[in-house]
């Protein structure tokens, strides 16, 4: 008896709490502000210039989304930037601290159990970076070599699966972060660096001598990257998606892509130089929130 | 969602997942490399223990030697011991790891072929040796001066005095701080992940990212660290009890 009472109380409390947090649009309108989750160093997608300034392709896209939301709600919305990490981004979206997270989050089925995603706005391709004079051009040539990647990324898993599937044995070395992993390649401790294409391109563009490195070989995996929001808030999700679809249609998103990936960007005014991939083009042509697993199937 | 019960969204707190939604089965899942997450975690634990134990052996050897040198009657030996201790005591551990891994090999090219595991053992061992040296020195200095003179007066050489009179007493006195140091080395071994040792911290970061299940990964990892450090504590207590001499410090 007691147990069932507690159960009822928990369910009531839970649904009350859910009702309270899932109407993000109302929350934004009432408070006049939105908390935008962003990343401090996710390549050209989202990064900080210091002093609480956040920029990047996804950051600027999110700012456009917020501008559209203010039009829709008929009130001015202030943006509060909240830097997140890969460890805390999902809990912070779930508990209502962050309303919309636009960084470099991969949409996959495991995460879809906890959160919802806007339509995919960037498709990441995992590639191989090598020294230009190494002669390596494909995964097959990595046999017996040392391959660097970054701890805490899905590229480690990709690499592991590839190794098993292709029977190409290589030694994995891990950097604590992307800069460390690139240093492994730079210092000769690794023969290749396997990571998201835009992170490779970004690290190469910022290196002492960008011409010394090349991005080569097949695409090891594709990962749809999208903005993340709370699960079950259809109205908010639709509003965000409509805004993004509008930007795709008007060509605004393509302009933003060109600005952040093909033109010199701060702070060092170097170009990432990564042209729009076919996979990203396809995602824009047919906006969807399919998880990574569905990309692997085809 | 199980049973149609809505998931709780604590507004002010981090998410609290009801116990029933925890997914412990992920440990039986394949990582994609032909082993399960459980097997991977056990192997990571092995790396953690290997790094820690080897570094501890090195730290005890070098630390004791340096501690003894610092109490020797020769100014040169004292200076060597002091330099060693101050050098490794005043640089943060993570920086030392990077020095061994990235900087030294670019100066001494031979080190390039040394596995990172060995470099980490040296880095952690040298870092800890400075702390052990300090404790051993303090242990020897805490003995009454008369002990040294009595040994020498009996006709023992200085090394013999250390071997038969001073060290047996000093080491018994410093067992408790050495225990703390040995437990610290287990915990400090977590920095080894920074130079690609597949130890527990690295497992925790990587596996939680792959599975998106943070609690399920971090709880057992925390427990394994606790068990490892606590085991060292118990072993040290056994040693302390066995070595106790009635009537002396720590004895009954």
Coordinates of C-alpha atoms in Angstrom, one line a residue, chain A residues 66-291:
Chain A
X66 CA 17.2 32.4 -32.0
X67 CA 16.5 35.4 -34.2
X68 CA 13.7 33.4 -35.9
X69 CA 12.3 32.3 -32.6
X70 CA 12.1 35.9 -31.4
X71 CA 10.2 36.8 -34.5
X72 CA 7.8 33.9 -33.9
X73 CA 7.3 34.7 -30.2
X74 CA 7.2 38.5 -30.9
X75 CA 9.7 39.3 -28.2
X76 CA 13.4 40.0 -28.0
X77 CA 15.3 37.0 -26.8
X78 CA 18.7 37.3 -25.2
X79 CA 21.2 34.5 -25.7
X80 CA 23.0 33.1 -22.7
X81 CA 26.0 31.0 -23.9
X82 CA 26.8 28.0 -21.8
X83 CA 29.9 26.1 -22.7
X84 CA 29.4 22.3 -22.5
X85 CA 31.7 19.3 -22.7
X86 CA 31.0 15.9 -24.2
X87 CA 30.6 14.5 -20.7
X88 CA 28.0 17.0 -19.5
X89 CA 26.1 18.1 -22.6
X90 CA 23.3 15.5 -22.4
X91 CA 22.5 15.9 -18.7
X92 CA 22.5 19.7 -19.1
X93 CA 20.0 19.5 -21.9
X94 CA 17.9 17.0 -20.0
X95 CA 17.7 19.0 -16.8
X96 CA 16.8 22.2 -18.4
X97 CA 20.0 24.1 -17.9
X98 CA 20.6 24.2 -21.7
X99 CA 17.7 24.8 -24.0
X100 CA 19.5 24.2 -27.3
X101 CA 22.9 22.7 -27.8
X102 CA 24.6 23.4 -31.1
X103 CA 28.2 22.2 -31.1
X104 CA 29.5 19.0 -32.6
X105 CA 27.1 16.4 -31.2
X106 CA 26.6 13.3 -33.2
X107 CA 23.0 12.1 -33.6
X108 CA 23.0 8.4 -32.7
X109 CA 20.4 6.0 -31.4
X110 CA 21.9 5.7 -27.9
X111 CA 21.5 9.5 -27.5
X112 CA 18.0 9.5 -29.0
X113 CA 16.9 7.6 -25.9
X114 CA 17.8 10.7 -23.8
X115 CA 17.4 13.7 -26.1
X116 CA 16.0 14.9 -29.4
X117 CA 17.9 16.3 -32.4
X118 CA 17.1 19.0 -34.9
X119 CA 17.6 18.2 -38.6
X120 CA 21.2 17.3 -39.5
X121 CA 23.1 20.3 -40.5
X122 CA 26.6 18.9 -41.0
X123 CA 27.7 15.4 -41.9
X124 CA 31.1 14.6 -40.4
X125 CA 33.4 12.3 -42.3
X126 CA 36.1 10.4 -40.4
X127 CA 39.3 10.5 -42.5
X128 CA 43.0 9.9 -42.2
X129 CA 45.6 12.6 -42.0
X130 CA 49.2 11.7 -42.8
X131 CA 52.5 13.4 -43.5
X132 CA 52.5 14.4 -47.2
X133 CA 55.7 12.6 -47.9
X134 CA 54.7 9.3 -46.2
X135 CA 53.2 7.7 -49.3
X136 CA 50.2 6.5 -47.4
X137 CA 47.0 6.8 -49.3
X138 CA 44.6 4.3 -47.8
X139 CA 43.7 2.3 -44.7
X140 CA 45.3 -0.8 -46.2
X141 CA 48.7 0.9 -46.1
X142 CA 48.3 1.5 -42.3
X143 CA 49.3 -2.2 -41.6
X144 CA 52.0 -2.3 -39.0
X145 CA 51.9 1.5 -38.6
X146 CA 51.0 3.6 -35.6
X147 CA 47.7 5.4 -35.8
X148 CA 46.8 8.2 -33.5
X149 CA 43.4 9.3 -32.5
X150 CA 41.8 11.2 -29.6
X151 CA 40.6 9.6 -26.3
X152 CA 36.9 10.1 -25.7
X153 CA 35.9 10.3 -29.4
X154 CA 33.9 7.9 -31.6
X155 CA 36.8 7.7 -34.0
X156 CA 38.5 5.3 -31.6
X157 CA 35.6 2.9 -32.0
X158 CA 35.5 3.4 -35.8
X159 CA 39.1 2.6 -36.0
X160 CA 38.7 -0.5 -33.8
X161 CA 35.8 -1.8 -36.0
X162 CA 37.7 -1.1 -39.1
X163 CA 40.8 -3.0 -37.9
X164 CA 38.6 -6.0 -37.1
X165 CA 36.6 -5.9 -40.4
X166 CA 39.6 -5.4 -42.7
X167 CA 42.2 -7.4 -40.8
X168 CA 44.6 -4.6 -41.2
X169 CA 46.5 -4.5 -37.9
X170 CA 48.0 -1.3 -36.7
X171 CA 49.0 0.1 -33.3
X172 CA 46.7 2.6 -31.8
X173 CA 48.1 5.6 -29.9
X174 CA 45.9 8.0 -28.2
X175 CA 46.1 11.8 -27.6
X176 CA 44.5 13.3 -24.5
X177 CA 42.9 15.9 -26.9
X178 CA 43.0 16.7 -30.6
X179 CA 46.1 19.0 -30.2
X180 CA 47.9 16.2 -28.4
X181 CA 46.9 13.6 -31.1
X182 CA 48.1 16.0 -33.8
X183 CA 51.4 16.4 -32.0
X184 CA 51.8 12.6 -32.1
X185 CA 51.6 12.8 -35.9
X186 CA 53.8 15.9 -36.0
X187 CA 56.5 14.5 -33.8
X188 CA 56.6 11.2 -35.7
X189 CA 55.2 9.1 -32.8
X190 CA 52.3 8.2 -35.1
X191 CA 52.2 7.7 -38.9
X192 CA 48.6 8.7 -39.2
X193 CA 45.9 10.6 -37.3
X194 CA 42.3 9.4 -37.8
X195 CA 39.6 11.9 -36.8
X196 CA 36.7 14.0 -38.0
X197 CA 37.6 15.6 -41.4
X198 CA 37.1 19.2 -40.2
X199 CA 39.2 18.7 -37.1
X200 CA 42.0 17.3 -39.2
X201 CA 41.7 20.1 -41.7
X202 CA 41.6 22.7 -38.9
X203 CA 44.7 21.2 -37.1
X204 CA 46.6 21.1 -40.4
X205 CA 45.7 24.7 -41.3
X206 CA 47.0 25.8 -37.9
X207 CA 50.2 23.8 -38.0
X208 CA 53.7 25.2 -38.6
X209 CA 53.7 24.0 -42.2
X210 CA 50.3 23.0 -43.6
X211 CA 51.8 21.7 -46.8
X212 CA 53.5 18.9 -44.9
X213 CA 50.2 17.1 -44.3
X214 CA 47.5 15.6 -46.4
X215 CA 44.1 14.2 -45.8
X216 CA 43.9 10.9 -47.6
X217 CA 42.0 7.6 -48.0
X218 CA 38.5 6.4 -47.8
X219 CA 35.8 7.8 -45.5
X220 CA 35.9 5.6 -42.5
X221 CA 32.6 6.6 -41.1
X222 CA 30.0 9.3 -41.5
X223 CA 28.3 10.9 -38.5
X224 CA 25.3 13.3 -38.7
X225 CA 25.9 16.3 -36.5
X226 CA 22.9 18.2 -35.3
X227 CA 21.6 20.6 -32.6
X228 CA 20.4 18.8 -29.5
X229 CA 17.3 19.7 -27.5
X230 CA 15.0 18.2 -24.9
X231 CA 13.0 15.1 -25.8
X232 CA 9.3 15.4 -26.2
X233 CA 9.1 19.1 -26.9
X234 CA 7.6 18.9 -30.4
X235 CA 6.7 22.6 -30.6
X236 CA 10.2 23.8 -29.9
X237 CA 11.7 21.1 -32.1
X238 CA 9.5 22.2 -35.0
X239 CA 10.3 25.8 -34.5
X240 CA 14.0 25.1 -34.6
X241 CA 13.7 22.8 -37.6
X242 CA 11.6 25.3 -39.5
X243 CA 14.2 28.0 -39.0
X244 CA 17.0 25.7 -40.1
X245 CA 15.0 24.5 -43.2
X246 CA 14.4 28.2 -44.0
X247 CA 18.1 28.9 -43.9
X248 CA 18.8 25.9 -46.2
X249 CA 16.2 27.1 -48.7
X250 CA 17.3 30.7 -48.7
X251 CA 20.9 29.7 -49.2
X252 CA 21.8 31.2 -45.8
X253 CA 23.3 28.0 -44.5
X254 CA 25.5 27.5 -47.5
X255 CA 26.7 31.1 -47.0
X256 CA 27.5 30.3 -43.4
X257 CA 29.3 27.2 -44.5
X258 CA 31.5 29.1 -46.9
X259 CA 32.2 31.7 -44.2
X260 CA 33.5 29.2 -41.6
X261 CA 35.0 26.5 -43.7
X262 CA 36.3 28.2 -46.9
X263 CA 37.3 31.7 -45.7
X264 CA 40.0 32.7 -43.2
X265 CA 38.5 32.6 -39.7
X266 CA 39.6 34.1 -36.4
X267 CA 41.7 34.0 -34.3
X268 CA 44.6 33.1 -36.6
X269 CA 42.9 34.0 -39.9
X270 CA 43.6 30.7 -41.5
X271 CA 41.3 28.7 -43.7
X272 CA 40.0 25.3 -42.8
X273 CA 39.6 24.6 -46.5
X274 CA 37.1 21.8 -46.4
X275 CA 34.6 22.0 -49.2
X276 CA 31.0 21.1 -48.6
X277 CA 30.8 17.3 -48.8
X278 CA 28.3 15.3 -50.8
X279 CA 27.0 13.8 -47.6
X280 CA 26.3 17.2 -46.1
X281 CA 24.7 18.4 -49.4
X282 CA 22.4 15.3 -49.3
X283 CA 21.4 16.1 -45.7
X284 CA 20.4 19.6 -46.7
X285 CA 18.5 18.5 -49.8
X286 CA 16.4 16.2 -47.6
X287 CA 16.3 17.5 -44.0
X288 CA 16.0 14.7 -41.5
X289 CA 17.0 13.7 -38.0
X290 CA 18.1 10.1 -38.8
X291 CA 20.7 8.8 -36.4

